[in-house]
Each structure stands twice: as C-alpha cells, then as structure tokens.
Coordinates of C-alpha atoms and ligand atoms in Angstrom, one line a residue:
Chain R
M1 CA 0.0 0.0 0.0
K2 CA 1.3 3.5 -0.9
T3 CA 1.7 5.8 2.1
N4 CA 0.7 9.2 1.1
P5 CA 1.5 11.9 3.6
L6 CA -2.0 13.4 3.2
Q7 CA -3.4 10.0 3.9
G8 CA -1.4 9.9 7.2
I9 CA -2.7 13.3 8.2
G10 CA -6.3 12.2 7.3
H11 CA -6.0 9.1 9.4
G12 CA -4.6 11.1 12.3
V13 CA -7.4 13.6 12.2
L14 CA -10.0 10.9 12.0
A15 CA -8.5 9.0 14.9
L16 CA -8.5 12.2 17.0
F17 CA -12.2 12.9 16.2
G18 CA -13.0 9.3 17.0
A19 CA -11.2 9.5 20.3
V20 CA -12.9 12.8 21.3
G21 CA -16.3 11.4 20.2
R22 CA -15.9 8.2 22.2
L23 CA -14.8 10.2 25.3
A24 CA -17.7 12.6 24.9
L25 CA -20.2 9.7 24.7
F26 CA -18.6 8.0 27.7
A27 CA -18.8 11.3 29.7
L28 CA -22.4 11.9 28.7
E29 CA -23.5 8.4 29.6
A30 CA -21.7 8.4 32.9
T31 CA -22.9 11.9 33.9
S32 CA -26.5 11.1 33.0
H33 CA -26.3 8.2 35.4
C34 CA -25.4 10.6 38.2
V35 CA -28.9 11.9 38.3
R36 CA -30.8 8.6 37.8
P37 CA -31.4 6.2 40.6
P38 CA -30.2 3.8 41.9
L39 CA -27.3 5.6 43.4
Y40 CA -24.8 3.9 45.7
P41 CA -24.2 6.2 48.8
R42 CA -21.9 3.7 50.4
L43 CA -19.6 3.7 47.4
L44 CA -19.8 7.5 47.1
L45 CA -18.7 7.8 50.7
R46 CA -15.8 5.4 50.2
Q47 CA -14.6 7.4 47.2
M48 CA -14.9 10.7 49.0
V49 CA -12.7 9.4 51.8
E50 CA -10.3 7.9 49.3
I51 CA -10.0 11.1 47.3
G52 CA -10.6 13.8 49.9
F53 CA -9.1 12.4 53.1
Y54 CA -6.2 10.4 51.8
S55 CA -5.0 13.2 49.5
L56 CA -4.8 15.7 52.4
P57 CA -1.1 15.1 53.2
V58 CA 0.2 15.4 49.7
V59 CA -2.0 18.4 48.9
G60 CA -1.2 20.1 52.2
L61 CA 2.5 19.8 51.6
T62 CA 2.2 21.0 48.1
G63 CA 0.3 24.1 49.3
L64 CA 2.7 24.7 52.1
F65 CA 5.9 24.8 50.0
A66 CA 4.2 26.7 47.2
G67 CA 3.2 29.4 49.6
M68 CA 6.6 29.5 51.2
V69 CA 8.6 29.7 47.9
L70 CA 6.2 32.3 46.6
A71 CA 6.8 34.7 49.5
L72 CA 10.6 34.1 49.2
Q73 CA 10.7 34.6 45.5
S74 CA 8.4 37.7 45.5
Y75 CA 10.6 39.2 48.2
T76 CA 13.8 38.9 46.3
G77 CA 12.1 40.4 43.2
F78 CA 10.0 43.1 44.8
S79 CA 12.6 44.4 47.2
R80 CA 14.5 45.7 44.1
F81 CA 11.8 48.4 43.8
S82 CA 10.7 48.6 47.4
A83 CA 7.4 46.9 46.8
E84 CA 7.7 44.4 49.7
S85 CA 4.4 45.5 51.2
T86 CA 2.5 43.9 48.3
I87 CA 3.9 40.4 49.1
P88 CA 0.9 39.3 51.3
T89 CA -1.5 40.2 48.4
V90 CA 0.7 38.5 45.8
V91 CA 0.8 35.4 47.9
V92 CA -2.9 35.1 48.6
L93 CA -4.0 36.0 45.1
S94 CA -1.6 33.6 43.4
I95 CA -2.5 30.8 45.8
T96 CA -6.3 31.1 45.7
R97 CA -6.6 31.9 42.0
E98 CA -3.9 29.7 40.4
L99 CA -1.4 27.7 42.4
G100 CA -3.9 26.1 44.9
P101 CA -6.2 24.6 42.2
V102 CA -3.5 23.8 39.6
L103 CA -1.0 22.2 42.0
A104 CA -3.6 20.3 43.9
G105 CA -5.2 19.2 40.6
L106 CA -1.8 18.0 39.3
M107 CA -1.0 16.1 42.5
V108 CA -4.5 14.5 42.6
A109 CA -4.2 13.6 38.9
G110 CA -1.1 11.6 39.8
R111 CA -2.5 10.1 42.9
V112 CA -6.2 9.5 42.3
G113 CA -6.3 9.3 38.5
A114 CA -3.7 6.6 38.4
A115 CA -5.4 4.6 41.2
M116 CA -8.8 4.8 39.4
A117 CA -7.3 3.7 36.1
A118 CA -5.4 0.9 37.6
E119 CA -8.3 -0.4 39.7
I120 CA -11.0 -0.2 36.9
G121 CA -8.5 -1.4 34.3
T122 CA -7.7 -4.5 36.4
M123 CA -11.5 -5.1 36.8
R124 CA -11.9 -4.8 33.0
V125 CA -9.1 -7.3 32.1
T126 CA -10.1 -9.8 34.8
E127 CA -13.7 -9.7 33.6
Q128 CA -15.0 -8.2 36.8
I129 CA -16.8 -5.5 34.8
D130 CA -18.5 -8.2 32.7
A131 CA -19.4 -10.0 36.0
L132 CA -21.1 -6.8 37.2
T133 CA -23.3 -6.7 34.2
T134 CA -24.3 -10.4 34.6
L135 CA -25.3 -9.6 38.2
S136 CA -27.7 -6.9 36.9
T137 CA -25.6 -4.0 38.0
N138 CA -24.8 -1.2 35.6
P139 CA -21.0 -0.7 35.7
H140 CA -21.4 3.0 34.9
K141 CA -23.5 3.5 38.0
Y142 CA -21.5 1.2 40.3
L143 CA -18.0 2.2 39.3
I144 CA -17.9 5.5 37.4
V145 CA -20.6 7.6 39.1
P146 CA -19.2 7.4 42.6
R147 CA -15.7 8.4 41.3
L148 CA -16.9 11.3 39.2
L149 CA -19.1 12.7 42.0
G150 CA -16.3 12.0 44.5
G151 CA -13.8 14.0 42.5
F152 CA -16.3 16.8 41.8
L153 CA -17.2 17.2 45.5
M154 CA -13.8 16.6 47.2
L155 CA -11.4 18.6 45.0
P156 CA -12.9 22.0 46.2
F157 CA -12.5 20.9 49.7
L158 CA -8.8 19.9 49.1
V159 CA -8.1 23.2 47.3
L160 CA -9.6 25.2 50.2
V161 CA -7.2 23.4 52.5
A162 CA -4.3 24.0 50.1
D163 CA -5.3 27.7 50.0
I164 CA -5.3 28.0 53.8
I165 CA -2.0 26.1 54.2
G166 CA -0.4 28.0 51.3
V167 CA -1.2 31.4 52.8
F168 CA 0.1 30.1 56.1
G169 CA 3.3 29.0 54.4
G170 CA 3.8 32.5 52.9
Y171 CA 3.1 33.9 56.4
L172 CA 5.7 31.7 58.0
V173 CA 8.5 32.7 55.6
S174 CA 7.5 36.4 55.7
I175 CA 7.5 36.6 59.5
Y176 CA 10.3 34.3 60.5
K177 CA 12.7 34.8 57.6
L178 CA 11.9 38.2 56.1
G179 CA 11.0 40.0 59.3
F180 CA 7.5 41.1 58.4
N181 CA 5.1 42.4 61.1
P182 CA 2.5 39.6 61.8
E183 CA -0.5 41.9 62.2
A184 CA 0.3 43.9 59.2
Y185 CA 0.9 40.8 57.1
I186 CA -2.6 39.4 58.0
T187 CA -4.3 42.7 57.4
N188 CA -2.6 43.1 54.0
T189 CA -3.5 39.5 53.1
F190 CA -7.2 40.1 53.5
E191 CA -7.3 43.8 52.4
F192 CA -7.4 43.1 48.6
L193 CA -8.8 39.6 48.6
E194 CA -12.2 39.3 47.0
V195 CA -14.7 36.5 47.3
M196 CA -14.4 35.9 43.6
D197 CA -10.7 35.1 43.9
V198 CA -11.5 32.1 46.2
V199 CA -14.7 31.1 44.4
S200 CA -13.0 31.0 41.0
G201 CA -10.4 28.7 42.5
L202 CA -13.0 26.4 44.0
V203 CA -15.0 26.3 40.7
K204 CA -11.7 25.3 38.9
A205 CA -11.2 22.6 41.6
A206 CA -14.6 21.1 41.0
V207 CA -14.1 20.9 37.2
F208 CA -10.6 19.5 37.7
G209 CA -11.9 16.8 40.1
Y210 CA -14.5 15.8 37.6
L211 CA -12.0 15.7 34.7
I212 CA -9.3 13.8 36.6
A213 CA -11.9 11.1 37.7
L214 CA -13.3 11.0 34.1
M215 CA -9.8 10.3 32.7
G216 CA -9.0 7.7 35.3
C217 CA -12.4 5.9 34.7
Y218 CA -12.3 6.3 30.9
H219 CA -8.9 4.9 30.4
G220 CA -9.4 2.1 33.0
F221 CA -12.8 1.2 31.5
H222 CA -11.4 0.8 28.0
S223 CA -8.1 -0.9 28.9
K224 CA -7.4 -4.2 27.2
G225 CA -4.6 -6.7 26.9
G226 CA -3.7 -7.7 30.5
A227 CA -1.2 -6.1 32.9
Q228 CA 0.5 -4.1 30.1
G229 CA -2.8 -2.7 29.0
V230 CA -3.5 -1.6 32.6
G231 CA -0.1 0.1 32.8
K232 CA -0.7 2.0 29.6
A233 CA -4.2 3.0 30.8
T234 CA -2.7 4.3 34.1
T235 CA -0.1 6.4 32.3
N236 CA -2.7 7.8 29.9
A237 CA -5.0 8.6 32.7
V238 CA -2.3 10.7 34.5
V239 CA -1.0 12.4 31.4
T240 CA -4.4 13.3 29.9
G241 CA -5.7 14.3 33.4
A242 CA -2.8 16.7 34.0
I243 CA -3.1 18.2 30.5
L244 CA -6.8 18.7 30.9
V245 CA -6.2 20.4 34.2
L246 CA -3.8 22.9 32.6
V247 CA -6.0 23.5 29.6
F248 CA -9.2 24.0 31.6
N249 CA -7.3 26.2 34.0
Y250 CA -6.7 28.6 31.2
V251 CA -10.3 28.3 29.9
I252 CA -11.9 28.9 33.3
T253 CA -9.5 31.8 34.1
E254 CA -10.5 33.5 30.9
A255 CA -14.2 32.9 31.6
F256 CA -13.9 34.5 35.0
F257 CA -11.4 37.3 34.7
A258 CA -11.0 38.3 31.0
Q259 CA -13.1 41.4 30.3
Chain P
M1 CA -38.0 -19.8 46.6
S2 CA -38.3 -21.7 43.3
A3 CA -38.3 -19.8 40.0
P4 CA -41.7 -19.1 38.4
A5 CA -42.1 -21.9 35.9
S6 CA -45.2 -20.5 34.2
S7 CA -44.1 -17.1 33.0
R8 CA -42.7 -18.3 29.7
A9 CA -43.3 -16.2 26.7
G10 CA -43.0 -18.9 24.1
G11 CA -45.0 -22.1 23.6
A12 CA -44.1 -25.5 24.8
N13 CA -41.7 -26.2 22.0
E14 CA -39.9 -22.9 22.3
P15 CA -36.2 -23.5 23.2
K16 CA -35.1 -21.8 26.4
I17 CA -32.0 -20.4 24.7
A18 CA -31.7 -20.0 20.9
L19 CA -28.7 -18.6 18.9
R20 CA -29.5 -18.4 15.2
G21 CA -27.0 -17.4 12.6
V22 CA -24.8 -15.5 15.0
C23 CA -21.8 -13.9 13.4
K24 CA -19.0 -12.0 15.1
A25 CA -15.7 -10.6 13.8
F26 CA -13.1 -8.5 15.5
D27 CA -11.4 -6.0 13.1
G28 CA -11.9 -8.3 10.2
A29 CA -10.9 -11.5 12.1
V30 CA -14.0 -13.7 11.8
V31 CA -14.7 -15.7 15.0
L32 CA -18.3 -16.8 14.7
E33 CA -19.8 -17.4 11.3
G34 CA -23.5 -18.3 11.4
L35 CA -23.6 -20.2 14.7
D36 CA -26.8 -22.0 15.5
L37 CA -27.5 -23.6 18.9
E38 CA -30.8 -24.3 20.7
I39 CA -31.1 -25.4 24.3
G40 CA -34.4 -26.7 25.7
T41 CA -35.7 -25.9 29.1
G42 CA -34.0 -27.9 31.8
E43 CA -31.4 -29.3 29.4
S44 CA -27.7 -29.3 30.1
V45 CA -25.6 -28.7 27.0
A46 CA -21.8 -28.7 26.7
V47 CA -20.1 -26.9 23.9
I48 CA -16.6 -28.2 23.2
G49 CA -13.9 -26.8 21.0
C50 CA -10.3 -25.9 20.7
S51 CA -8.8 -22.9 22.6
G52 CA -9.4 -19.6 20.8
V53 CA -12.1 -21.0 18.6
G54 CA -14.7 -18.5 20.0
K55 CA -16.4 -20.3 22.8
S56 CA -16.2 -17.4 25.2
V57 CA -17.2 -15.0 22.4
M58 CA -20.4 -17.1 21.9
L59 CA -21.2 -16.9 25.6
K60 CA -20.6 -13.1 25.6
C61 CA -22.9 -12.7 22.7
L62 CA -25.5 -14.7 24.6
L63 CA -25.0 -12.4 27.6
G64 CA -25.2 -9.3 25.6
L65 CA -21.7 -8.3 26.6
L66 CA -20.7 -8.4 22.9
R67 CA -23.1 -7.4 20.2
P68 CA -23.3 -10.0 17.4
D69 CA -22.7 -8.6 13.9
A70 CA -25.6 -10.6 12.6
G71 CA -28.0 -13.2 13.8
S72 CA -30.4 -13.4 16.7
V73 CA -30.1 -14.4 20.3
T74 CA -33.4 -15.2 22.1
I75 CA -34.1 -16.3 25.6
D76 CA -37.6 -17.7 26.2
G77 CA -38.4 -16.4 22.7
A78 CA -37.5 -12.8 23.6
E79 CA -34.9 -11.2 21.3
L80 CA -32.1 -9.9 23.5
S81 CA -30.8 -7.2 21.2
A82 CA -34.3 -5.7 20.9
N83 CA -33.7 -3.3 23.8
R84 CA -31.9 -2.7 27.0
A85 CA -35.0 -3.6 29.1
A86 CA -35.2 -7.1 27.5
R87 CA -31.5 -7.7 28.1
E88 CA -31.7 -6.6 31.8
A89 CA -34.8 -8.7 32.3
A90 CA -33.0 -11.7 30.8
M91 CA -29.9 -11.0 32.9
R92 CA -31.9 -11.4 36.1
R93 CA -32.6 -15.0 35.2
I94 CA -29.0 -15.9 34.3
G95 CA -26.1 -16.9 36.5
M96 CA -22.7 -17.0 35.0
L97 CA -19.4 -18.6 36.2
F98 CA -16.5 -16.9 34.5
Q99 CA -13.4 -18.7 33.3
S100 CA -11.2 -16.8 35.8
A101 CA -14.1 -16.6 38.4
A102 CA -14.0 -12.8 38.1
L103 CA -14.6 -12.3 41.8
F104 CA -14.7 -8.7 43.0
D105 CA -11.3 -8.1 44.7
S106 CA -12.6 -5.3 46.9
L107 CA -15.4 -7.3 48.5
P108 CA -15.2 -10.2 51.0
V109 CA -16.3 -13.6 49.8
W110 CA -19.8 -13.4 51.3
E111 CA -20.5 -10.0 49.6
N112 CA -19.3 -11.5 46.3
V113 CA -21.8 -14.3 46.7
A114 CA -24.6 -12.0 47.9
F115 CA -23.9 -9.4 45.3
G116 CA -26.8 -10.3 43.0
L117 CA -29.2 -10.5 46.0
I118 CA -28.2 -7.1 47.4
Q119 CA -27.7 -5.1 44.2
A120 CA -30.3 -6.6 41.9
Q121 CA -33.0 -7.8 44.3
G122 CA -32.5 -5.1 46.9
M123 CA -32.3 -7.6 49.8
G124 CA -31.0 -6.4 53.2
R125 CA -27.4 -7.1 53.9
G126 CA -28.1 -9.3 57.0
E127 CA -30.5 -11.6 55.2
A128 CA -28.3 -11.7 52.1
R129 CA -25.3 -12.7 54.2
E130 CA -27.3 -15.6 55.7
I131 CA -28.2 -16.8 52.2
A132 CA -24.6 -16.3 51.1
V133 CA -23.3 -18.5 53.9
E134 CA -25.9 -21.2 53.0
T135 CA -24.9 -21.1 49.4
L136 CA -21.2 -21.3 50.3
A137 CA -22.0 -24.4 52.4
Q138 CA -23.7 -25.9 49.3
V139 CA -20.4 -25.6 47.4
G140 CA -18.5 -27.0 50.3
L141 CA -17.1 -23.9 51.9
G142 CA -17.5 -23.3 55.6
P143 CA -18.7 -20.0 57.2
D144 CA -15.1 -19.1 58.1
A145 CA -14.5 -18.6 54.3
A146 CA -17.2 -15.9 54.2
D147 CA -15.0 -13.1 55.5
L148 CA -11.9 -13.8 53.5
Y149 CA -11.0 -11.7 50.5
P150 CA -10.7 -13.3 47.0
A151 CA -6.9 -12.6 47.0
A152 CA -6.5 -15.1 49.8
L153 CA -8.2 -18.0 48.0
S154 CA -6.8 -20.9 46.0
G155 CA -7.9 -21.6 42.4
G156 CA -10.3 -24.3 43.4
M157 CA -11.8 -22.1 46.1
R158 CA -12.2 -19.2 43.7
K159 CA -14.1 -21.4 41.3
R160 CA -16.4 -22.6 44.2
V161 CA -17.1 -19.0 45.2
G162 CA -17.8 -18.1 41.6
L163 CA -20.2 -21.0 41.4
A164 CA -21.9 -19.9 44.7
R165 CA -22.2 -16.4 43.3
A166 CA -23.7 -17.8 40.0
I167 CA -26.4 -19.8 41.9
A168 CA -27.1 -17.5 44.8
T169 CA -30.0 -15.7 43.0
R170 CA -31.4 -19.1 42.0
P171 CA -31.3 -18.4 38.2
E172 CA -33.2 -20.4 35.6
I173 CA -30.2 -20.4 33.3
I174 CA -26.6 -21.0 34.4
L175 CA -23.6 -20.5 32.1
F176 CA -20.2 -22.0 32.8
D177 CA -17.1 -20.8 31.0
E178 CA -14.4 -23.5 31.3
P179 CA -15.3 -24.5 34.9
T180 CA -12.5 -27.0 35.3
T181 CA -9.6 -25.3 33.4
G182 CA -6.6 -24.8 35.5
L183 CA -7.6 -27.2 38.3
D184 CA -6.1 -30.5 39.2
P185 CA -8.1 -33.6 38.1
I186 CA -9.5 -34.3 41.5
M187 CA -10.6 -30.7 42.1
A188 CA -12.0 -30.6 38.6
D189 CA -14.1 -33.6 39.4
V190 CA -15.3 -32.0 42.6
I191 CA -16.4 -28.9 40.7
N192 CA -18.1 -31.1 38.1
D193 CA -20.1 -32.9 40.8
L194 CA -21.0 -29.5 42.4
I195 CA -22.2 -28.2 39.0
V196 CA -24.3 -31.3 38.4
A197 CA -25.8 -31.1 41.9
C198 CA -26.5 -27.4 41.7
V199 CA -28.1 -27.5 38.2
R200 CA -30.3 -30.4 39.3
E201 CA -31.3 -28.8 42.5
L202 CA -32.3 -25.6 40.8
G203 CA -33.8 -27.4 37.8
A204 CA -31.9 -24.9 35.7
T205 CA -31.0 -24.9 32.1
A206 CA -27.2 -25.1 31.8
L207 CA -24.7 -24.3 29.1
T208 CA -21.1 -25.3 29.7
I209 CA -18.2 -24.5 27.5
T210 CA -15.1 -26.5 28.0
H211 CA -12.3 -28.3 26.3
D212 CA -12.2 -30.9 29.1
M213 CA -13.9 -34.0 27.8
A214 CA -14.3 -35.6 31.2
S215 CA -16.1 -32.6 32.4
A216 CA -18.4 -32.4 29.3
R217 CA -19.3 -36.1 29.6
K218 CA -20.2 -35.7 33.3
I219 CA -22.1 -32.4 33.1
A220 CA -24.0 -32.6 29.8
D221 CA -27.0 -34.3 28.4
R222 CA -26.0 -33.1 25.0
I223 CA -22.7 -32.1 23.5
A224 CA -22.0 -29.7 20.6
M225 CA -18.7 -29.1 19.0
I226 CA -17.8 -25.6 17.7
H227 CA -15.2 -25.3 14.9
D228 CA -14.5 -22.5 12.3
G229 CA -17.2 -20.3 13.8
A230 CA -20.1 -22.8 13.6
I231 CA -21.5 -25.9 15.4
I232 CA -20.2 -28.8 13.3
W233 CA -21.7 -31.7 15.3
Q234 CA -24.1 -32.1 18.1
G235 CA -25.7 -35.1 19.8
P236 CA -26.4 -36.9 23.1
A237 CA -23.4 -37.1 25.4
A238 CA -23.5 -40.9 25.3
E239 CA -23.1 -40.9 21.5
I240 CA -20.0 -38.7 21.4
D241 CA -17.7 -41.7 21.0
S242 CA -19.6 -42.9 18.0
S243 CA -20.1 -39.5 16.4
G244 CA -18.7 -40.5 13.0
N245 CA -17.3 -36.9 12.7
E246 CA -13.6 -36.8 12.2
H247 CA -13.3 -33.4 13.8
V248 CA -15.0 -34.7 17.0
E249 CA -12.9 -37.9 17.0
Q250 CA -9.7 -35.9 16.7
F251 CA -10.8 -33.6 19.5
I252 CA -11.9 -36.3 22.0
N253 CA -8.8 -38.4 21.3
G254 CA -6.5 -35.3 21.5
R255 CA -4.5 -36.0 18.4
A256 CA -2.3 -33.3 16.8
D257 CA -2.9 -34.7 13.3
G258 CA -6.3 -34.6 11.7
P259 CA -8.7 -32.2 10.0
I260 CA -8.3 -29.6 12.7
R261 CA -5.1 -27.6 12.1
L262 CA -4.2 -25.4 15.0
A263 CA -2.8 -22.0 14.0
V264 CA 0.6 -22.7 15.5
A265 CA 2.5 -22.2 12.3
D266 CA 0.3 -19.3 11.2
G267 CA 1.1 -17.3 14.3
A268 CA 4.7 -16.8 13.2
H269 CA 3.9 -14.7 10.2
A270 CA 0.5 -13.4 11.2
Ligands
LIG301 N1 -12.7 -8.3 22.8 C1 -12.0 -8.9 21.8 N2 -11.4 -8.1 20.9 C2 -10.7 -8.7 19.9 N3 -10.6 -10.0 19.7 C3 -11.2 -10.9 20.6 C4 -12.0 -10.3 21.7 N4 -12.5 -11.4 22.4 C5 -12.0 -12.5 21.8 N5 -11.3 -12.2 20.7 C6 -10.7 -13.2 19.8 O1 -11.6 -14.1 19.5 C7 -11.1 -15.4 19.4 C8 -11.8 -16.4 20.2 O2 -11.6 -16.1 21.6 P1 -12.4 -16.9 22.8 O3 -13.8 -16.9 22.5 O4 -11.9 -16.2 24.1 O5 -11.8 -18.3 22.7 P2 -12.1 -19.6 23.6 O6 -12.8 -20.5 22.6 O7 -10.8 -20.2 24.0 O8 -13.0 -19.2 24.7 C9 -9.6 -15.3 19.8 O9 -8.8 -15.4 18.6 C10 -9.5 -13.9 20.4 O10 -8.3 -13.3 20.1
LIG302 MG1 -12.6 -18.9 26.8

C-alpha cells in the first residue's frame, strides 16, 4: 500500500475525532447516570474518603511549599523596587486563583487518576466488569458515578485546605525569615482579597476533580490486553488528566477574569 | 423460593435459549460465522472446541456483553438485542461462572456471593449474608471462608465462590465458562459434581463451554462441537464416541494430526 502523507494526516485527524467522540459519549453516559437512581451512597462515601481524606497530606505539603517559595521569590524580586508590602497580596491571590487549584489538581491527577485507572483497568481485564453486568448491576453506575461525584465534590475541599495552608506557608516565611510584622501581614492579606478570587479557584477545583476522575475511569474502563494494557491506561489517565487540568485552568480563568 | 415456571413467553416447543445465525468478527478476524444452537428448558448442554475457537465469544454474545454482527439471540423467545430492558430482564434469570471466576477483589467472599441479592434484588445485607453462607455451604465452603478476600483463595476455592455467586440468585439459566480449566483432576471432578448437583437442585437450564472431555461427559445431556465459527456436530453425550465426525474424533482423542489444524505455524507470520 502506498503511504501518502495526506493519507497519514487524514488518518490522524479521523482518529483524533474518533477518540474525542468516544470520550464525549462516555462522559455523557456516565454523567447522565449521576442523576438517575439507583445511586450507591456507600460507594460514594468510600470514594470521598479515598479522594478527599487520603489526598490531604500530599495536597497540604504542596500548598505549604508553594506558599513558602512564593513569599521568598516575591521578596527577592519586589525588594528591588521597594514593593515588599505587596507580598501578602501577591501570595494570597496567586495561591487562591492559580497555584492552589492547579498544583492540587496535578497532584491528585497523579495520585487518584492513576489509582482509578489501575483499579478499573484490572477489573476490566479480569472480567469483573462483565461480571457486574451479569449480576444486573450497571458498571457505569456502580464504578464510574461514585468516582466522578467524589472527584467533583472533594477537590474543592482539598483546594480550600491548600489555600489556607499555602497562605500560612507564605506567612511563616515572611514573619520568621523576612522579618514582616505579623498583624500587618494578615491585614494586608485580606485587604485586597475578594470573594471571587477564592470562588473561582473552587470552581476550577470542581471541574478539575471531575476531569481527573473522568480520565481515570475512561482509560481504565477501556483498557485491554492484560497487565501491560492496565499500565498503559494508568499512564494515559495521568497524562491526559494533567493536561486537561492545565487547559481548563486557562479556559476557566479566561471565563472568570478576562473582560 | 423456586423460580416461576409458568411465566414463559414462548410455547411448549420454544427453546429456552436459541442462537440463530450468530456472526461476530473483530477488526476483520472472523470468530463466529453463522452459529446455530438451541437449548431446551432444563437441558444441560456442553459446547466443546479448541482454545481460541470462539467459545467465550459465543457466551458473551448470549449475555449481551458483545453485540453480534448478525443473527439473533433469544431467551424464552424474547430477542435480546431488541432493547436494554429485555436484556436486563434476561440477565436477572441468568447466572454466570466466568473462566477466571472474576470475583470482586474489593469485597469479601460473602459479599461476592450475595452481590446479586443485594444489588439486583434489593435484599437487606443481613438476610443476604445468611443466604450467602448457606450457598457457600452448598459448594463445600465453611462459614469461616465468608470473611476472606478473594486474593487469599486458591484456584479451586475461587471457582467454588464463583459458582456460589452464580447460583445464589437461583437463576433459571446457568452458564459455565471452562469451569475446570486450571484445576487438578480431583478438584476438577469435585467442581463437576457440584455443578451437576446445583443444576439439578435448581432445575436450571445449563450451558457449559469447555475443552475438558471428562467434564463435558459428566455435566452434559447433549454435547455440541464448535469449529470454524459454527457448530459442526451435536448429539447426546452418550453418543460422542460414535459421532462419525472426524473433527470430533480428533478432539476427543486429543490428536495433533487430523482435519483440525491449529494456527501454531500461522502465528509466526500473522
Ligand atoms: N474483545 C475482543 N477483541 C478482539 N478479539 C477478541 C476479543 N475477544 C475475543 N477475541 C478473539 O476471538 C477469538 C476467540 O476467543 P475466545 O472466545 O476467548 O476463545 P475460547 O474458545 O478459547 O474461549 C480469539 O482469537 C480472540 O483473540
Ligand atoms: Mg474462553
């Protein structure tokens, strides 16, 4: 068969459209099951604990060091033109609007997205998903819905925690290393902070949580070919989850703040 | 507790399960090509055939897990591919033992067995657990096995738990995918005996796919052989030795030479 470069491009484009279409159908089907009974509260609770509670250490540490380095880096830059007093504002705005949601999202994509893809992928290749169907249980409802809802509900909570710890990290460095006045720092932190700054970050978090879970479930659900296939699904879940976090971060920022 | 015997859609001669002209190909590789098989109510049929010939694919078409490219699959005269509701209704009357048992790793043994009772029939967990323990006893597992997780079980125990899960909802139809593969001959015979006992006790219609002749002879009233995507021979289990079909003879005698050519050489340049 002749390989024409145009043919190659055509195949690539068609494959891309096919993949996006399949993903959209999967998302639509799974999401529609979120609002149709029966729901499984027990499974939802387990996912909320798995995603929300067990991600706390990693998300907390990420927030802490992000806030600390932000204060330090801003100080070395801003002191060149005597703008040190804006550091509390820079820290709190950067954390709540951008770094909190994005860093937490990336960490959770690694931790939770991978776990979901591996677990569901293993269930797929060992026929456990087929077994669910033969036991009159819809695998979308039983496996996918609790994870999507869990991600959607718990990421805002995690990001709120990351916001608080991040601001606290900036505070620690500013007070103990840079010699700021504690009361002034706290006053400055809240002076220019608006509700929208925090809310936009939490909206981002909810979207990221949904997307990360969607990627984990989608790649796991469609994995094939034994252990190798599950490994590939896990990698794809993390990579696509992380990329979607970054893309949607831009899209949501534009929706909220671009005039 | 017994299944309703009177709610049958078809007439007296309607087969319980009928596959007619079922075709299935994967990316151009034809697996099933016009497969016909009928199973009467209360009958136990074994389908034999070489590995990779499409026995599991046939079962998955029957379960609606794979959609046939052509042909019809009916249970009690109702077409399965007609709609989702028909498929779901049929699924409630089917129990399935998977080749690898396919137990849920995240649930203890008793919840695996009680899964259909809790999820599909909405039974309370306490009552479902009692029935699960009873069903486990039926397959020779004590109550102390109930709280183990599947990872802690041996192959024979996994098959027994899978069998218990398949019969816990007291289905009218039970499907077995290679129930004895990977077991030692003694354990295989134990499983065969359990299958015969369970099917008889439930009065269920059974379809077993296997390449273990001892198992087929023991479990089945009727044996059918699948080759090249279709049933090439079928007859009473007692007549398998005098089938007069050279494919069947090669298979039951386990000879490498004969009309069945395994794709060993083809694999190299496929
Ligand atoms: N989901 C699938 N996708 C592609 N090929 C498949 C799939 N399932 C089965 N096959 C192919 O169909 C053939 C029959 O498989 P199977 O029914 O599992 O054989 P067996 O008779 O041993 O149970 C094999 O060649 C297998 O590669
Ligand atoms: Mg098989």
